[in-house]
mmCIF file of C-alpha atoms in Angstrom:
data_model
loop_
_atom_site.group_PDB
_atom_site.id
_atom_site.type_symbol
_atom_site.label_atom_id
_atom_site.label_comp_id
_atom_site.label_asym_id
_atom_site.label_seq_id
_atom_site.Cartn_x
_atom_site.Cartn_y
_atom_site.Cartn_z
ATOM 1 C CA MET A 28 72.142 165.239 120.307
ATOM 2 C CA ALA A 29 73.732 168.062 118.341
ATOM 3 C CA LYS A 30 76.536 167.292 115.882
ATOM 4 C CA THR A 31 79.170 169.387 114.227
ATOM 5 C CA ILE A 32 79.353 169.883 110.490
ATOM 6 C CA LYS A 33 82.386 167.615 110.269
ATOM 7 C CA GLN A 34 80.695 164.795 112.183
ATOM 8 C CA LEU A 35 77.632 164.885 109.927
ATOM 9 C CA ALA A 36 79.813 165.109 106.774
ATOM 10 C CA ASP A 37 81.782 162.028 107.865
ATOM 11 C CA GLU A 38 78.575 160.175 108.702
ATOM 12 C CA LEU A 39 76.983 160.928 105.317
ATOM 13 C CA LYS A 40 80.287 160.493 103.446
ATOM 14 C CA VAL A 41 80.129 163.908 101.805
ATOM 15 C CA SER A 42 82.347 166.980 102.018
ATOM 16 C CA LYS A 43 82.103 169.559 104.811
ATOM 17 C CA GLN A 44 81.364 172.189 102.170
ATOM 18 C CA THR A 45 78.217 170.310 101.107
ATOM 19 C CA ILE A 46 76.939 170.209 104.684
ATOM 20 C CA GLN A 47 77.935 173.873 105.208
ATOM 21 C CA TYR A 48 76.039 174.838 102.037
ATOM 22 C CA HIS A 49 72.817 173.195 103.209
ATOM 23 C CA TYR A 50 73.312 174.432 106.793
ATOM 24 C CA GLN A 51 73.502 178.076 105.695
ATOM 25 C CA ARG A 52 70.202 177.761 103.814
ATOM 26 C CA LEU A 53 68.329 176.513 106.892
ATOM 27 C CA PRO A 54 65.975 178.860 108.776
ATOM 28 C CA ALA A 55 67.722 180.811 111.554
ATOM 29 C CA LYS A 56 65.815 178.908 114.256
ATOM 30 C CA ASN A 57 67.496 175.650 113.146
ATOM 31 C CA GLN A 58 71.027 177.107 113.203
ATOM 32 C CA GLN A 59 72.870 176.794 116.526
ATOM 33 C CA LYS A 60 76.337 177.681 117.821
ATOM 34 C CA ASN A 61 78.067 176.515 120.965
ATOM 35 C CA SER A 62 79.964 178.775 123.393
ATOM 36 C CA GLN A 63 83.132 178.529 121.247
ATOM 37 C CA GLY A 64 81.272 179.660 118.111
ATOM 38 C CA THR A 65 81.217 176.229 116.410
ATOM 39 C CA ASN A 66 78.174 175.499 114.302
ATOM 40 C CA LEU A 67 76.035 172.720 115.789
ATOM 41 C CA ILE A 68 73.402 170.796 113.897
ATOM 42 C CA SER A 69 70.239 169.918 115.869
ATOM 43 C CA THR A 70 68.273 166.750 115.179
ATOM 44 C CA THR A 71 65.691 168.737 113.205
ATOM 45 C CA ALA A 72 68.363 170.413 111.095
ATOM 46 C CA GLU A 73 70.114 167.073 110.662
ATOM 47 C CA ARG A 74 66.927 165.492 109.342
ATOM 48 C CA ILE A 75 66.471 168.341 106.839
ATOM 49 C CA ILE A 76 70.097 168.185 105.661
ATOM 50 C CA ARG A 77 69.986 164.380 105.404
ATOM 51 C CA SER A 78 66.913 164.545 103.177
ATOM 52 C CA LYS A 79 68.593 167.094 100.880
ATOM 53 C CA VAL A 80 71.903 165.268 100.696
ATOM 54 C CA ALA A 81 70.345 161.796 100.367
ATOM 55 C CA LYS A 82 68.518 162.644 97.120
ATOM 56 C CA PRO A 83 71.682 163.167 95.039
ATOM 57 C CA LEU A 84 73.281 160.106 96.641
ATOM 58 C CA LEU A 85 70.337 157.926 95.601
ATOM 59 C CA ALA A 86 70.514 159.265 92.058
ATOM 60 C CA ASN A 87 74.214 158.348 91.880
ATOM 61 C CA LYS A 88 73.543 154.832 93.170
ATOM 62 C CA GLN A 89 70.803 154.326 90.603
ATOM 63 C CA GLN A 90 73.146 155.337 87.792
ATOM 64 C CA ILE A 91 75.777 152.926 89.059
ATOM 65 C CA GLY A 92 73.158 150.204 89.514
ATOM 66 C CA SER A 93 71.914 150.606 85.957
ATOM 67 C CA LYS A 94 75.150 149.073 84.713
ATOM 68 C CA GLU A 95 74.015 145.702 86.081
ATOM 69 C CA PRO A 96 72.804 143.204 83.515
ATOM 70 C CA THR A 97 69.100 143.428 82.723
ATOM 71 C CA LYS A 98 66.693 140.539 83.076
ATOM 72 C CA THR A 99 65.900 138.458 80.081
ATOM 73 C CA SER A 100 62.666 138.897 78.229
ATOM 74 C CA LYS A 101 61.468 135.470 79.429
ATOM 75 C CA GLU A 102 61.942 136.501 83.066
ATOM 76 C CA ASN A 103 60.138 139.747 82.350
ATOM 77 C CA ASN A 104 57.267 137.911 80.643
ATOM 78 C CA ASP A 105 56.927 135.528 83.619
ATOM 79 C CA LEU A 106 56.908 138.487 85.978
ATOM 80 C CA ILE A 107 54.268 140.262 83.885
ATOM 81 C CA ILE A 108 52.063 137.161 83.854
ATOM 82 C CA THR A 109 52.374 136.786 87.617
ATOM 83 C CA LEU A 110 51.551 140.444 88.184
ATOM 84 C CA ARG A 111 48.515 140.237 85.882
ATOM 85 C CA ARG A 112 47.216 137.222 87.834
ATOM 86 C CA GLU A 113 47.625 139.136 91.085
ATOM 87 C CA VAL A 114 45.818 142.128 89.618
ATOM 88 C CA GLU A 115 42.934 139.911 88.466
ATOM 89 C CA ASP A 116 42.717 138.277 91.913
ATOM 90 C CA LEU A 117 42.654 141.672 93.579
ATOM 91 C CA LYS A 118 39.971 142.900 91.188
ATOM 92 C CA SER A 119 37.769 139.874 91.881
ATOM 93 C CA GLN A 120 38.221 140.346 95.640
ATOM 94 C CA ARG A 121 37.309 144.012 95.274
ATOM 95 C CA ASP A 122 34.211 143.148 93.241
ATOM 96 C CA LYS A 123 33.092 140.612 95.859
ATOM 97 C CA GLN A 124 33.579 143.145 98.629
ATOM 98 C CA LEU A 125 31.646 145.793 96.704
ATOM 99 C CA ALA A 126 28.786 143.360 96.067
ATOM 100 C CA THR A 127 28.665 142.514 99.773
ATOM 101 C CA LYS A 128 28.619 146.197 100.673
ATOM 102 C CA ASP A 129 25.834 146.837 98.141
ATOM 103 C CA ARG A 130 23.719 144.065 99.712
ATOM 104 C CA GLN A 131 24.357 145.488 103.174
ATOM 105 C CA ILE A 132 23.366 148.968 102.023
ATOM 106 C CA ASP A 133 20.172 147.640 100.414
ATOM 107 C CA ARG A 134 19.259 145.718 103.579
ATOM 108 C CA LEU A 135 19.911 148.722 105.798
ATOM 109 C CA THR A 136 17.909 150.981 103.486
ATOM 110 C CA LYS A 137 14.974 148.575 103.627
ATOM 111 C CA LEU A 138 15.199 148.415 107.432
ATOM 112 C CA LEU A 139 15.316 152.191 107.639
ATOM 113 C CA ASP A 140 12.217 152.488 105.432
ATOM 114 C CA GLN A 141 10.380 149.967 107.604
ATOM 115 C CA GLN A 142 11.391 151.796 110.744
ATOM 116 C CA GLN A 143 10.189 155.102 109.331
ATOM 117 C CA GLN A 144 6.842 153.577 108.301
ATOM 118 C CA LEU A 145 6.424 152.075 111.756
ATOM 119 C CA GLN A 146 7.270 155.407 113.349
ATOM 120 C CA LEU A 147 4.698 157.155 111.160
ATOM 121 C CA THR A 148 2.041 154.586 112.063
ATOM 122 C CA THR A 149 2.830 154.971 115.751
ATOM 123 C CA VAL A 150 2.613 158.757 115.565
ATOM 124 C CA THR A 151 -0.723 158.544 113.738
ATOM 125 C CA GLU A 152 -2.139 156.147 116.351
ATOM 126 C CA ASN A 153 -0.904 158.391 119.156
ATOM 127 C CA CYS A 154 -2.682 161.379 117.612
ATOM 128 C CA LYS A 155 -5.924 159.371 117.300
ATOM 129 C CA LEU A 156 -5.655 158.203 120.910
ATOM 130 C CA LYS A 157 -5.016 161.741 122.154
ATOM 131 C CA LYS A 158 -8.103 162.976 120.319
ATOM 132 C CA HIS A 159 -10.141 160.097 121.760
ATOM 133 C CA VAL A 160 -8.925 160.831 125.287
ATOM 134 C CA GLN A 161 -9.774 164.515 124.844
ATOM 135 C CA ARG A 162 -13.289 163.620 123.687
ATOM 136 C CA LEU A 163 -13.787 161.282 126.638
ATOM 137 C CA SER A 164 -12.468 163.813 129.120
ATOM 138 C CA SER A 165 -14.788 166.475 127.716
ATOM 139 C CA LEU A 166 -17.708 164.045 128.039
ATOM 140 C CA ILE A 167 -16.777 163.245 131.617
ATOM 141 C CA GLU A 168 -16.521 166.909 132.509
ATOM 142 C CA SER A 169 -19.887 167.692 130.958
ATOM 143 C CA SER A 170 -21.699 164.793 132.662
ATOM 144 C CA ASP A 171 -22.811 164.758 136.316
ATOM 145 C CA PRO A 172 -19.877 163.804 138.566
ATOM 146 C CA LYS A 173 -22.045 162.158 141.301
ATOM 147 C CA PRO A 174 -23.133 159.080 139.316
ATOM 148 C CA LEU A 175 -19.550 158.471 138.324
ATOM 149 C CA LYS A 176 -18.443 158.791 141.919
ATOM 150 C CA ASN A 177 -21.099 156.296 143.027
ATOM 151 C CA LYS A 178 -19.966 153.851 140.331
ATOM 152 C CA TYR A 179 -16.365 154.206 141.477
ATOM 153 C CA VAL A 180 -17.289 153.609 145.155
ATOM 154 C CA LYS A 181 -19.372 150.579 144.194
ATOM 155 C CA MET A 182 -16.543 149.082 142.117
ATOM 156 C CA HIS A 183 -14.071 149.712 144.932
ATOM 157 C CA LYS A 184 -16.303 147.882 147.465
ATOM 158 C CA GLU A 185 -16.730 144.927 145.116
ATOM 159 C CA GLN A 186 -12.959 144.670 144.726
ATOM 160 C CA GLN A 187 -12.495 144.708 148.520
ATOM 161 C CA LEU A 188 -15.067 141.903 148.974
ATOM 162 C CA GLY A 189 -13.399 139.875 146.244
ATOM 163 C CA LYS A 190 -10.049 140.160 148.031
ATOM 164 C CA LYS A 191 -11.545 138.992 151.351
ATOM 165 C CA LYS A 192 -13.130 135.965 149.681
ATOM 166 C CA ALA A 193 -9.838 135.123 148.032
ATOM 167 C CA ILE A 194 -8.085 135.264 151.399
ATOM 168 C CA LYS A 195 -10.686 132.990 153.054
ATOM 169 C CA ASN A 196 -10.537 130.519 150.205
ATOM 170 C CA TRP A 197 -6.778 130.443 150.334
ATOM 171 C CA TRP A 198 -6.750 129.279 153.994
ATOM 172 C CA ARG A 199 -9.027 126.342 153.254
ATOM 173 C CA PHE A 200 -6.239 124.570 151.371
ATOM 174 C CA TRP A 201 -3.983 124.509 154.449
#
């Protein structure tokens, strides 16, 4: 929702001139006017102006806050000791995590090496088998096809007889 310069100045507790100053330095696309010619501040422009106005306000609060009494040296020493303990705990946790990660990396590296060696062995065996199959197929092609055909027919008949016997034998048990 768009606001006027006065509304934003009241909200931020600064003068209208301060808001007007920052508004005029905004890009033209962020400057809006209503039908009566009043300057309106969009949410984007408001965010930009708030960030610029808030910085000096924080600096003023810090100067005012610095007048508060400081902590004693004993309180500071206790705080330092506590912070050092926390830092040491965090460092030891980090070292443990790094050691765990190193072990995981070593294990994964070893597994990767094993996998690559296995892959290489498999590829080598495949090449040998392909060469062997090529030699056998060339031998088969060069030999007489009739004796091979007769051997195949004979083996096929023997298998058929074996199946019939198995069927007959199976019925005997019932």
